[in-house]
Coordinates of C-alpha atoms in Angstrom, one line a residue:
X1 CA -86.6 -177.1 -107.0
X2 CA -89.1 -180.2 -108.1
X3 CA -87.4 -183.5 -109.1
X4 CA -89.9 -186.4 -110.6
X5 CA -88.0 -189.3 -109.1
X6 CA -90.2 -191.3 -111.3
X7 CA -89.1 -190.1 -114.4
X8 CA -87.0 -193.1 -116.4
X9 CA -83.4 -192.1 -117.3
X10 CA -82.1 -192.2 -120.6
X11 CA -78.1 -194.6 -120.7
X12 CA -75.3 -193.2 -122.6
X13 CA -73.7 -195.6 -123.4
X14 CA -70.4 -194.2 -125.3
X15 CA -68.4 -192.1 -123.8
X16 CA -68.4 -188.6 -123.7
X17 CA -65.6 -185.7 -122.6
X18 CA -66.8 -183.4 -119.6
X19 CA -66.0 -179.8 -119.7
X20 CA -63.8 -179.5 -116.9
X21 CA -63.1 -176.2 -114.9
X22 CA -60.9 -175.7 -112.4
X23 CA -57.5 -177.9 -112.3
X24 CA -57.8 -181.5 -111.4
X25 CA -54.7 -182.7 -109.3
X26 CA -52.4 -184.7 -111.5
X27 CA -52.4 -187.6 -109.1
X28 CA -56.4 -188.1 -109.3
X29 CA -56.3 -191.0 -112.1
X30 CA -59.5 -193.2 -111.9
X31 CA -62.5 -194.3 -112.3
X32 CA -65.6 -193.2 -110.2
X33 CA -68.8 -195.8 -110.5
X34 CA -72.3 -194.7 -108.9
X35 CA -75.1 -197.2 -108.9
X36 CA -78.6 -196.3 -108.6
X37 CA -82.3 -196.5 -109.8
X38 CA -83.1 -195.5 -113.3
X39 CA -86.1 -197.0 -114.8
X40 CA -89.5 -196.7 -112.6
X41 CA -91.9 -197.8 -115.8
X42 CA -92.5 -199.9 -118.3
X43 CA -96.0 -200.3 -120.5
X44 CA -98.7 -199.9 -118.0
X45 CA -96.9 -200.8 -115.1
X46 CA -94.9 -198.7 -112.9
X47 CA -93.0 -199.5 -109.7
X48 CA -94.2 -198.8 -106.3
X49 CA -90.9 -197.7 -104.1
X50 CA -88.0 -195.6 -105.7
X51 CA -85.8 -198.7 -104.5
X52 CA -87.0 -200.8 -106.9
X53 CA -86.2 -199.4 -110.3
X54 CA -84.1 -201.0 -112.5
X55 CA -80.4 -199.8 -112.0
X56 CA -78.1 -197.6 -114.3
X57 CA -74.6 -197.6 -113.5
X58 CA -72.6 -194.1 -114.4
X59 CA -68.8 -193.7 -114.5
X60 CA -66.4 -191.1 -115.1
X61 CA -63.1 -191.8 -115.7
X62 CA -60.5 -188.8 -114.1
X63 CA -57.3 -189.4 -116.4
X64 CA -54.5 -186.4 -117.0
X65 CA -56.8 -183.5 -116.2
X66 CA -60.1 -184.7 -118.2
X67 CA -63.3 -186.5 -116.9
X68 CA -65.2 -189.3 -119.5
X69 CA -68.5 -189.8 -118.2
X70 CA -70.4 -192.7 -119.5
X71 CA -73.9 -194.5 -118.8
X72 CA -75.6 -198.0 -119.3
X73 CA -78.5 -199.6 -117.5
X74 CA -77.6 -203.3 -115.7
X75 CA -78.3 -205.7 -118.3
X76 CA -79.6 -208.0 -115.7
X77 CA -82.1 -211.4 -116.1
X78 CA -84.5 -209.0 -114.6
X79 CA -83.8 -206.0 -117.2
X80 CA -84.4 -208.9 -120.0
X81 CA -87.9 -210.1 -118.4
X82 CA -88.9 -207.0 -118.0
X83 CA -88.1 -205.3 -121.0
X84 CA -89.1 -208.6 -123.0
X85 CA -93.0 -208.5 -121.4
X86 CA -92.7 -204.8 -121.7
X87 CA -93.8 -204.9 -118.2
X88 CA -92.4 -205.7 -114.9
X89 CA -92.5 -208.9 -114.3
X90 CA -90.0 -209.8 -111.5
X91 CA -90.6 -208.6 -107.8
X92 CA -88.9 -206.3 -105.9
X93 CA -89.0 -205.2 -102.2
X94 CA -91.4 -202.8 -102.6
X95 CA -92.8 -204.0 -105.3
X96 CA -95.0 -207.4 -106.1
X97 CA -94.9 -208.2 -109.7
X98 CA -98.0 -210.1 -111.0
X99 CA -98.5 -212.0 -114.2
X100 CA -100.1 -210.5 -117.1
X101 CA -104.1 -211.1 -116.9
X102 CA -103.9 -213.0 -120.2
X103 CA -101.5 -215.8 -119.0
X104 CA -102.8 -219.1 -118.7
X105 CA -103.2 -221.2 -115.4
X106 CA -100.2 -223.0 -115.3
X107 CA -98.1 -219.8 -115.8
X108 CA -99.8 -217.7 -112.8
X109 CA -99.5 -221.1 -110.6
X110 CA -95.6 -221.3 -111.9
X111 CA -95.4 -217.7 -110.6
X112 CA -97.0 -218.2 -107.0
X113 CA -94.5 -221.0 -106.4
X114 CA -91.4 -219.1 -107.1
X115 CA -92.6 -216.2 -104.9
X116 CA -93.4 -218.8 -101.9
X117 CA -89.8 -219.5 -101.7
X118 CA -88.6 -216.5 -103.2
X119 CA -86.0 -216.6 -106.2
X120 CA -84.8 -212.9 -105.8
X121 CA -84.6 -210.5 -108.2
X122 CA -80.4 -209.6 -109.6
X123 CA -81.7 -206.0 -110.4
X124 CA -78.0 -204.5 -108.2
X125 CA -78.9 -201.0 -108.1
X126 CA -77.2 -200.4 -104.5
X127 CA -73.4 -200.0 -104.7
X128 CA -70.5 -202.5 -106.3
X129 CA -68.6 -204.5 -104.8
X130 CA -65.1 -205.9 -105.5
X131 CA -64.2 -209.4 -105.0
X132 CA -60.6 -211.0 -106.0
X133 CA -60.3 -208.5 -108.9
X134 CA -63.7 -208.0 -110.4
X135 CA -66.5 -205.5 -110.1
X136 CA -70.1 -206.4 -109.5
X137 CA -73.4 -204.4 -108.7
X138 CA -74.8 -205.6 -106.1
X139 CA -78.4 -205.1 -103.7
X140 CA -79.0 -207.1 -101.2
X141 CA -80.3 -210.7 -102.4
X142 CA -78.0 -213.6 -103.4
X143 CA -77.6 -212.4 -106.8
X144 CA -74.8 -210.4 -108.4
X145 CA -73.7 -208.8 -111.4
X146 CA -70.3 -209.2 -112.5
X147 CA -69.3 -205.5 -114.6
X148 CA -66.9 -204.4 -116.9
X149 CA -65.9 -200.8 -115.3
X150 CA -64.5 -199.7 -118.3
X151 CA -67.5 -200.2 -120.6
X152 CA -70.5 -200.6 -118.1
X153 CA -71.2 -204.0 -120.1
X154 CA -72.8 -206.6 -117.9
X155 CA -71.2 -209.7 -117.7
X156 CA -71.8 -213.0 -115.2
X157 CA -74.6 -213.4 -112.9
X158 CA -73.0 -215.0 -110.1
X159 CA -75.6 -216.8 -107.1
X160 CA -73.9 -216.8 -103.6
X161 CA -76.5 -219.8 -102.7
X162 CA -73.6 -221.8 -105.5
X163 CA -71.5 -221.2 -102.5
X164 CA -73.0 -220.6 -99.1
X165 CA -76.5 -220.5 -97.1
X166 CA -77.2 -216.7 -98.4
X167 CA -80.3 -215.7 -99.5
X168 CA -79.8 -212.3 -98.8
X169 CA -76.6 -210.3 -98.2
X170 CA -74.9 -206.8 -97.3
X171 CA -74.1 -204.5 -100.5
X172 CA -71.5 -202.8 -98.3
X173 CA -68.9 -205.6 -97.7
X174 CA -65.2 -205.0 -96.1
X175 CA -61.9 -205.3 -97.2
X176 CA -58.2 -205.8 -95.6
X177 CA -54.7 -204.6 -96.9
X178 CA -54.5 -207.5 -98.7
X179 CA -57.5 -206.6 -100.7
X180 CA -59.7 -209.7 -98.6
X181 CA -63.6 -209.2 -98.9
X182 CA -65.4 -209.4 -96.1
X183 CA -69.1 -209.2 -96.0
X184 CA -72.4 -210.9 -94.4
X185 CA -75.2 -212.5 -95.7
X186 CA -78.9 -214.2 -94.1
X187 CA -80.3 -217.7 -94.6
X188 CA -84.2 -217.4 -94.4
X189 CA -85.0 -221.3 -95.5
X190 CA -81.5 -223.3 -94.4
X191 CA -83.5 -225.9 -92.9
X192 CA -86.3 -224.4 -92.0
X193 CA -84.3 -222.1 -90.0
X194 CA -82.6 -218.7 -90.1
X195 CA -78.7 -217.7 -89.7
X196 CA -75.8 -214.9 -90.3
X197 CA -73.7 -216.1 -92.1
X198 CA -70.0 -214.4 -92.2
X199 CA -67.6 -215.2 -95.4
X200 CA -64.4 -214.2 -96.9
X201 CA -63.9 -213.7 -100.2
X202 CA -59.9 -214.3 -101.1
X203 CA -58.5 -211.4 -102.8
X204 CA -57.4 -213.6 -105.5
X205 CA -59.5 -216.5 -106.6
X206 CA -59.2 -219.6 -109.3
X207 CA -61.9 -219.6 -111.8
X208 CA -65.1 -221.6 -111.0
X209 CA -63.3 -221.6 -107.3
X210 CA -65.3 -221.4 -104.1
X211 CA -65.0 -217.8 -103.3
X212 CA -65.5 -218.4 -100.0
X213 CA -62.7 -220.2 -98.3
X214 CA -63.9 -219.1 -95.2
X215 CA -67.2 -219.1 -93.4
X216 CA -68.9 -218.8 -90.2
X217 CA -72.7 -218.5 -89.0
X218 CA -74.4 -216.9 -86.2
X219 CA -77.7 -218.3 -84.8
X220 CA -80.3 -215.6 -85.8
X221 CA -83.5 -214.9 -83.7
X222 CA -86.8 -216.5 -85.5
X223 CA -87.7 -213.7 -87.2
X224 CA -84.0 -212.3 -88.9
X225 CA -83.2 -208.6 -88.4
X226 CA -82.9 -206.4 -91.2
X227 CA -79.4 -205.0 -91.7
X228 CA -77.7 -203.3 -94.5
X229 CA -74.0 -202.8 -93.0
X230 CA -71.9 -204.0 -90.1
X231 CA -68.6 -202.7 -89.0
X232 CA -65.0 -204.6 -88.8
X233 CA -61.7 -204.2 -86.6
X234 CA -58.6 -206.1 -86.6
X235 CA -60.3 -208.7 -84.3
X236 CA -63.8 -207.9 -84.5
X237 CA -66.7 -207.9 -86.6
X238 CA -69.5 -205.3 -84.8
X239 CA -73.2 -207.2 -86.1
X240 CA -76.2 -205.0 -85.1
X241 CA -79.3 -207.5 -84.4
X242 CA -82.0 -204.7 -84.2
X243 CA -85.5 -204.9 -84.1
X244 CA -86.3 -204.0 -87.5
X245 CA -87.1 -207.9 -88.3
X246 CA -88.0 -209.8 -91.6
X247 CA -91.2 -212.3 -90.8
X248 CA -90.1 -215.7 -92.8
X249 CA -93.8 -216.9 -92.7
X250 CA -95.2 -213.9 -94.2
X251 CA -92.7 -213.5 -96.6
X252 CA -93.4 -216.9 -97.8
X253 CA -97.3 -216.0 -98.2
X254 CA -96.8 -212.2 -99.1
X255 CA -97.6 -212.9 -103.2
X256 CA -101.0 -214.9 -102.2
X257 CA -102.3 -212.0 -99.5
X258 CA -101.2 -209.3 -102.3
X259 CA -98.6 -207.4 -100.9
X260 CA -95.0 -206.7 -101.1
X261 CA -92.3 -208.2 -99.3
X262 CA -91.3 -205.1 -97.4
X263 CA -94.5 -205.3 -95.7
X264 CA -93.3 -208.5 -93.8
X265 CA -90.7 -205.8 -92.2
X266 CA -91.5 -205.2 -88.6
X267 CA -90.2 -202.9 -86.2
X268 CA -90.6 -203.1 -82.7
X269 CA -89.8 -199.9 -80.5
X270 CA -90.3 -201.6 -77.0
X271 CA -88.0 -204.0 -77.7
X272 CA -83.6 -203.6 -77.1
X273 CA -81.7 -203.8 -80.0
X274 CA -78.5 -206.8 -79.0
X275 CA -74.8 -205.7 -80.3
X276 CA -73.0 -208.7 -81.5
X277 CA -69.1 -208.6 -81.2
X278 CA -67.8 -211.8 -83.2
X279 CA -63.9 -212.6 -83.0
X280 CA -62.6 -212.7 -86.3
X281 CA -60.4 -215.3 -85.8
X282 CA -62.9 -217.7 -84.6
X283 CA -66.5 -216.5 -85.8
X284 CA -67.4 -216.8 -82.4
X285 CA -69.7 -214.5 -80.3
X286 CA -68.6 -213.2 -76.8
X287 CA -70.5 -214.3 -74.6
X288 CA -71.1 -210.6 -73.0
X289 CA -74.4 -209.4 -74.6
X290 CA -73.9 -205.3 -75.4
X291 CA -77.5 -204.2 -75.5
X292 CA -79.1 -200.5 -76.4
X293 CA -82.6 -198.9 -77.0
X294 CA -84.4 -199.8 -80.1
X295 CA -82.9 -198.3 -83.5
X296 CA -82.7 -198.9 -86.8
X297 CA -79.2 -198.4 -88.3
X298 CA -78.3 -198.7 -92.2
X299 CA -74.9 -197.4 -92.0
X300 CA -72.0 -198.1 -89.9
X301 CA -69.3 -195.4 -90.0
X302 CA -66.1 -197.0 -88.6
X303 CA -65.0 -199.3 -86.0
X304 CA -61.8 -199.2 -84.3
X305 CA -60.3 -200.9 -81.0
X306 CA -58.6 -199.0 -77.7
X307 CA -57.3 -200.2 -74.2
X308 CA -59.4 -203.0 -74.2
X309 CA -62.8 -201.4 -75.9
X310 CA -64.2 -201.8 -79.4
X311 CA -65.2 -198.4 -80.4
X312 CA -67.7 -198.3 -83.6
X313 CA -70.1 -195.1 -85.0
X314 CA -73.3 -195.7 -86.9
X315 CA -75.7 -193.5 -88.3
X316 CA -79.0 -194.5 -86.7
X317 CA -82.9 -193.8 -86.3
X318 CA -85.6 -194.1 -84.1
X319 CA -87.7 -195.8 -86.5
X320 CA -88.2 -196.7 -89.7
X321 CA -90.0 -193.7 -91.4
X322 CA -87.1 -193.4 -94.0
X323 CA -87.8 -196.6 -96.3
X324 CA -91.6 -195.7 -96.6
X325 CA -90.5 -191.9 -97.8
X326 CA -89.3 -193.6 -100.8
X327 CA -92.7 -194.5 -102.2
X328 CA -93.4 -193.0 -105.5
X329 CA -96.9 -192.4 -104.5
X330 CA -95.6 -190.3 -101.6
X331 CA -92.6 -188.5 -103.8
X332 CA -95.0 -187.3 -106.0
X333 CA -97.0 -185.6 -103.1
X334 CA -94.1 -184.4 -101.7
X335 CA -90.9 -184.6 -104.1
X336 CA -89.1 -181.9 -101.6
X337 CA -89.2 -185.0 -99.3
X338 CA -90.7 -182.1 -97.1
X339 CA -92.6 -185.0 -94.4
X340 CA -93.8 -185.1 -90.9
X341 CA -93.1 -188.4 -89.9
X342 CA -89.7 -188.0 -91.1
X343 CA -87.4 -189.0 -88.5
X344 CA -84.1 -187.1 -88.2
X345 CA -80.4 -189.3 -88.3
X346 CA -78.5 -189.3 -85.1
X347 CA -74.4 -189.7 -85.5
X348 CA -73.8 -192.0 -82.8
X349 CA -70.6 -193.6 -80.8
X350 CA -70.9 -196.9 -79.2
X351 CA -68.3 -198.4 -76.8
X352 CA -68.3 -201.9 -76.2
X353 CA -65.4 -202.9 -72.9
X354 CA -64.1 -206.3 -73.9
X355 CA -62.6 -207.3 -70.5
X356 CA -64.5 -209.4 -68.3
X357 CA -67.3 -208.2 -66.2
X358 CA -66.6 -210.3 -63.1
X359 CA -66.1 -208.3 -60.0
X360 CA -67.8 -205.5 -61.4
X361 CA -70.4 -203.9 -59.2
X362 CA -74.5 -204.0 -61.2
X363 CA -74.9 -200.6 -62.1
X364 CA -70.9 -199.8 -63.1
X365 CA -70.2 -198.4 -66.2
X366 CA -67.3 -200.1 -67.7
X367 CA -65.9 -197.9 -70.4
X368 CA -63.0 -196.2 -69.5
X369 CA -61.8 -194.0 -72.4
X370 CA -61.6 -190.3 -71.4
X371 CA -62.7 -189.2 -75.1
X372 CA -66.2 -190.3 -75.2
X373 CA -69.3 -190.1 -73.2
X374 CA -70.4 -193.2 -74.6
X375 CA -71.3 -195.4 -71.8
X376 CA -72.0 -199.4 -71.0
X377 CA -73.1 -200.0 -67.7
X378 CA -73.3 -203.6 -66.3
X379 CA -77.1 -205.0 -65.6
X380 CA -76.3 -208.1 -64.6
X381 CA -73.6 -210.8 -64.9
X382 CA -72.8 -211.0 -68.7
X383 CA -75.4 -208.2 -69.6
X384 CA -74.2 -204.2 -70.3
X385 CA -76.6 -201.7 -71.2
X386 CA -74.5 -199.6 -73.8
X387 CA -75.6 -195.5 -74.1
X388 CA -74.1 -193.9 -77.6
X389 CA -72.5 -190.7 -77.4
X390 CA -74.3 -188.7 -80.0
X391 CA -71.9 -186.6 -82.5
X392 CA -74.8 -184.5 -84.3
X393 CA -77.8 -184.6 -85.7
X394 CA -79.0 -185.0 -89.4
X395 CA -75.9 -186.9 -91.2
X396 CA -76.4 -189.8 -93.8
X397 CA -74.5 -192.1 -96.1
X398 CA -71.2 -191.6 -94.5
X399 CA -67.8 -191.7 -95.8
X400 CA -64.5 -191.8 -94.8
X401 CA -60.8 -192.1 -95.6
X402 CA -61.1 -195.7 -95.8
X403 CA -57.1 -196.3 -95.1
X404 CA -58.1 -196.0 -91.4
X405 CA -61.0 -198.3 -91.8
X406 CA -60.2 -199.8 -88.2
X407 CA -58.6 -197.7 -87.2
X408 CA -59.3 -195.0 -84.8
X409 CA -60.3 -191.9 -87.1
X410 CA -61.3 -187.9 -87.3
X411 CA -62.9 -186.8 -90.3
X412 CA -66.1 -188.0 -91.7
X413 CA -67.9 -186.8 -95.3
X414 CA -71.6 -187.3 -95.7
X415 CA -74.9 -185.9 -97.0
X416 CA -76.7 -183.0 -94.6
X417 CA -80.2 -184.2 -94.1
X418 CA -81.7 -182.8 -90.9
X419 CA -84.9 -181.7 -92.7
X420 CA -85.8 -184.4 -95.2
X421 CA -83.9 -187.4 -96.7
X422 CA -83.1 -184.8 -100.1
X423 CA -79.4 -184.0 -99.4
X424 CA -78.8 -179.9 -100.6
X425 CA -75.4 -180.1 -99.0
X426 CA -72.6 -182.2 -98.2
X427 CA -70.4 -181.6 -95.4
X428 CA -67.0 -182.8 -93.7
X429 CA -67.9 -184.0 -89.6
X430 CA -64.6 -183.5 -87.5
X431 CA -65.2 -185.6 -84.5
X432 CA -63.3 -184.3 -82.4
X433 CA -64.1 -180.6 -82.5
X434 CA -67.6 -181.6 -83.5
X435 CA -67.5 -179.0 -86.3
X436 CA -68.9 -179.4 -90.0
X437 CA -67.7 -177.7 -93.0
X438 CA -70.4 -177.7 -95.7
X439 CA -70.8 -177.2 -99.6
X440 CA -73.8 -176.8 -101.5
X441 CA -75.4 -174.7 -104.5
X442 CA -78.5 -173.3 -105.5
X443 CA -80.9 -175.6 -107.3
X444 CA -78.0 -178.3 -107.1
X445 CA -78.2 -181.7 -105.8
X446 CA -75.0 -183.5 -104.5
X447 CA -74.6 -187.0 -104.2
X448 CA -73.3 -188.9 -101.5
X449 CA -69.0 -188.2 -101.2
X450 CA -66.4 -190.8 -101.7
X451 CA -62.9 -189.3 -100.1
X452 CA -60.3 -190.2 -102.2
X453 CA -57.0 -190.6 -100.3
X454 CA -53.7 -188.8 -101.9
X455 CA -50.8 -191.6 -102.3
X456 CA -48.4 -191.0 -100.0
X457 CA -50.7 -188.0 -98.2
X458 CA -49.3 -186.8 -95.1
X459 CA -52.9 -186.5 -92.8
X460 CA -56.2 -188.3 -92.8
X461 CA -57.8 -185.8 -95.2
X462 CA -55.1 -185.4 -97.5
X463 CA -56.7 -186.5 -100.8
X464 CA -60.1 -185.5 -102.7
X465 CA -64.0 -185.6 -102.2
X466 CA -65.8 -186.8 -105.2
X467 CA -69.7 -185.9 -105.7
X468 CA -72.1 -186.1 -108.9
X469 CA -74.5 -183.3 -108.7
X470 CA -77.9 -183.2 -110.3
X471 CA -78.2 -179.4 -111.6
X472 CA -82.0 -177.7 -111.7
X473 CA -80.4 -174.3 -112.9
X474 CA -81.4 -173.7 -116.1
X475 CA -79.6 -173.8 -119.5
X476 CA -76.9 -175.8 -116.8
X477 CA -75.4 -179.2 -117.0
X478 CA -75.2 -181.5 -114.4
X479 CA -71.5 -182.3 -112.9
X480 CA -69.0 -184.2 -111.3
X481 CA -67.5 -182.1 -108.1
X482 CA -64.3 -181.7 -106.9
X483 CA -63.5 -180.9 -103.2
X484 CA -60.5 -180.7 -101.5
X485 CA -60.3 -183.3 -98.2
X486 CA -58.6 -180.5 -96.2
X487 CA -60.9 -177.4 -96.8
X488 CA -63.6 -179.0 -98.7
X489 CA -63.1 -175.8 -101.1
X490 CA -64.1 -176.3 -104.9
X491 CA -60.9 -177.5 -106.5
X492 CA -62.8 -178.5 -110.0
X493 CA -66.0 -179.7 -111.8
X494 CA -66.2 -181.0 -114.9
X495 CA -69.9 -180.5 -116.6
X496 CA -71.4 -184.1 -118.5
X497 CA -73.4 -184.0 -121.3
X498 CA -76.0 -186.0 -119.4
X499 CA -79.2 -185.9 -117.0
X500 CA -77.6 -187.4 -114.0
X501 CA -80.3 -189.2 -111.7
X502 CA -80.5 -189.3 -107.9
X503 CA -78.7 -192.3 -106.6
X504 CA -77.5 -194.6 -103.9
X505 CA -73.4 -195.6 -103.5
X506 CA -70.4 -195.0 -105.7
X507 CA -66.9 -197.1 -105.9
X508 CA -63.7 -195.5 -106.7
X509 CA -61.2 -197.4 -108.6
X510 CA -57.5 -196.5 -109.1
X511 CA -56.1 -196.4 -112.5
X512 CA -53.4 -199.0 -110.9
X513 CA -56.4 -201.4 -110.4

């Protein structure tokens, strides 16, 4: 099975019925959104890493027993450039974006300037988001794209720098049972300095309102670590500064040496990656520094609290191999994702003792749950080592009943990618018996699953696993999949009358929202 990742999709824009077989529960009414890269060309330029391309949002709406699956690419400002010059234009991570060798002086020297101090690109082509009771895609700079779920129309551009110090941001905030946004964002020129900066977004907002009413910094190290996720408890937010760190300088002079901003990304293996565990109430950091061997982490499972211990898992790696597998150049030369220096995901468990380390003997560990191996052992006054308990090997984009976000939880559904980044199953991850259940199919690609709770469900994996699948098999159509939470047996699929491209994060929405 041979993919071209590079390949430009094609939007649908009006809406289509799916053939559906199987039975659909009656209670599954909604509205699955998937976000993702769509559009890796345009004239004689092309973009460098899979990351980049311009986003196209899918949805399929689940209503009485039928699926409606629909497609549009973002209309973003960087869609219009792009398409207008009929070339790319704007930047992206991986990609550096020059001006056409026809433009005057003035124009290139307009063009160095805005990449010095970078005006990001709004191309959201990671996940949405939901703040107050609006949809956005989102990737991780200070721009957004307010969406109409229904239609896929694009709608405002919004700029967190209107409201905080956020130049870049997290596309995988949090939310409480009052439907509060939670999420964290990075200020690379506030001052000539860097910061985390952690804001709430109120569940309801006024128009033209700040939507934070509620925000906090943490002191970052000189150079800022990378991160794409954190985790949250009732009390705690769980901030992972690891040594995958963003150089501010060589950003600032990346578009004069000729190369991409991605490049300014440095890991450092000998160095310990410091676990931040912020009180929500306050925004302030305990003073005990949690510290582990270097990792790089992109996905935080869960976090929960117990006796006196924040418990949080993460998927994490030993390096940073992963982003530079997404280079087109490299996808075409291996578009099995079949790679060497591919480095393998590790489940892990960290335990973090909040109580006070005084008294404690050097070399104690503190953790005293009886259900983890996870350790933290005390260096020195102030200072714990922390050792993960490692669940299993090969597990990515992680997903979970999200009701017991917080909460201590059993069941986990992700993509199976011991071998190579390219998903060919999906699986359910009991963490207590340490045993998977998988699905897959021959020539078929699944997406990452978003569990979707039953109302009023009687266990943690009472409810549904959606999946879009990519379908080689010829004369076949690609499809939406149904799984059951309990068994993870086929309960339906409903076939769309559309190529469906690999992709990144999807966002259920209730038919009540």
């Amino acid at each position: 099975m041979s993919t071209d990742y590079s390949k430009n999709a094609e939007e649908s824009p009006e809406p289509r019925k799916a053939e559906v077989k199987g039975c659909i529960p009656s209670w599954l009414q909604g509205t699955l959104l998937r976000n993702g890269p769509g559009i890796f060309s345009l004239g004689d330029t092309s973009y460098s890493h899979w990351f980049d391309g311009m986003a196209i949002m899918n949805s399929f709406d689940i209503k009485d027993g039928e699926v409606t699956h629909r497609s549009r690419f973002l209309r973003s400002d960087t869609y219009k450039a792009n398409m207008t010059a009929n070339r790319i234009v704007v930047s992206e991570m991986g990609t550096m974006a020059y001006p056409d060798p026809s433009k005057n002086f003035i124009f290139k020297a307009i063009t160095f300037l805005n990449h010095t101090v970078p005006d990001f690109t709004d191309n959201g082509a990671s996940n949405f988001i939901k703040y107050g009771n609006d949809f956005y895609a989102t990737s991780e700079t200070n721009y957004i794209r307010k969406i109409d779920p229904v239609t896929l129309e694009t709608l405002d551009k919004v700029d967190y720098l209107k409201y905080l110090p956020v130049n870049l941001a997290s596309s995988h905030p949090h939310y409480d049972k009052e439907g509060n946004a939670y999420n964290m964002g990075t200020s690379i020129a506030e001052k000539g300095k860097t910061k985390y900066t952690l804001f709430k977004v109120p569940a309801v907002t006024e128009k033209d309102k700040n939507p934070s009413d509620k925000h906090k910094w943490v002191p970052a190290l000189k150079n800022s670590s990378y991160y794409h996720s954190f985790g949250m408890t009732d009390n705690y937010f769980i901030f992972i500064e690891q040594p995958f760190k963003l150089d501010i300088l060589k950003m600032a002079t990346a578009y004069m040496r000729g190369v991409n901003w991605a490049s300014c990304l440095k890991f450092c293996p000998d160095e310990s990656t410091l676990i931040h565990l912020i009180d929500r109430k306050t925004c302030k950091v305990l003073e005990t520094k949690y510290y582990t061997r270097a990792m790089v982490v992109y996905h935080h499972v869960n976090a929960f609290e117990d006796d006196g211990h924040v418990i949080f898992d993460v998927i994490a790696y030993s390096d940073t191999s992963l982003y530079d597998m997404f280079y087109l150049s490299k996808l075409k030369e291996n578009p099995g994702f079949q790679d060497d220096s591919y480095s393998t995901p590790s489940y892990k468990r960290f335990v973090l003792p909040v109580h006070s380390d005084k008294g404690v003997a050097v070399g104690e560990d503190l953790v005293k749950l009886k259900y983890t191996t996870a350790s933290a052992v005390k260096e020195k006054e102030g200072k714990l080592m922390c050792q993960a308990e490692v669940f299993c090997e090969g597990f990515e984009l992680p997903r979970m009943n999200y009701d017991f976000n917080g909460k201590r939880h059993r069941y986990v559904y992700g993509n199976c990618v011991e071998e190579s980044a390219l998903a060919k199953e999906i699986a359910k991850f009991d963490t207590e018996t340490k045993e998977r259940i998988y699905w897959s199919e021959e020539n078929c690609l699944p997406s990452e699953p978003v569990f979707i709770p039953r109302p009023n469900g009687e266990s943690e994996d009472d409810g549904v696993v959606l999946a879009s699948v990519i379908n080689s098999n010829p004369g076949q159509l690609c499809f939406i999949l149904i799984l059951d939470g309990k068994t993870f047996k086929e309960v339906a699929r409903a076939y769309v009358h559309a190529k469906l491209k690999k992709d990144m994060h999807g966002f259920f929405i209730p038919q009540a929202n």
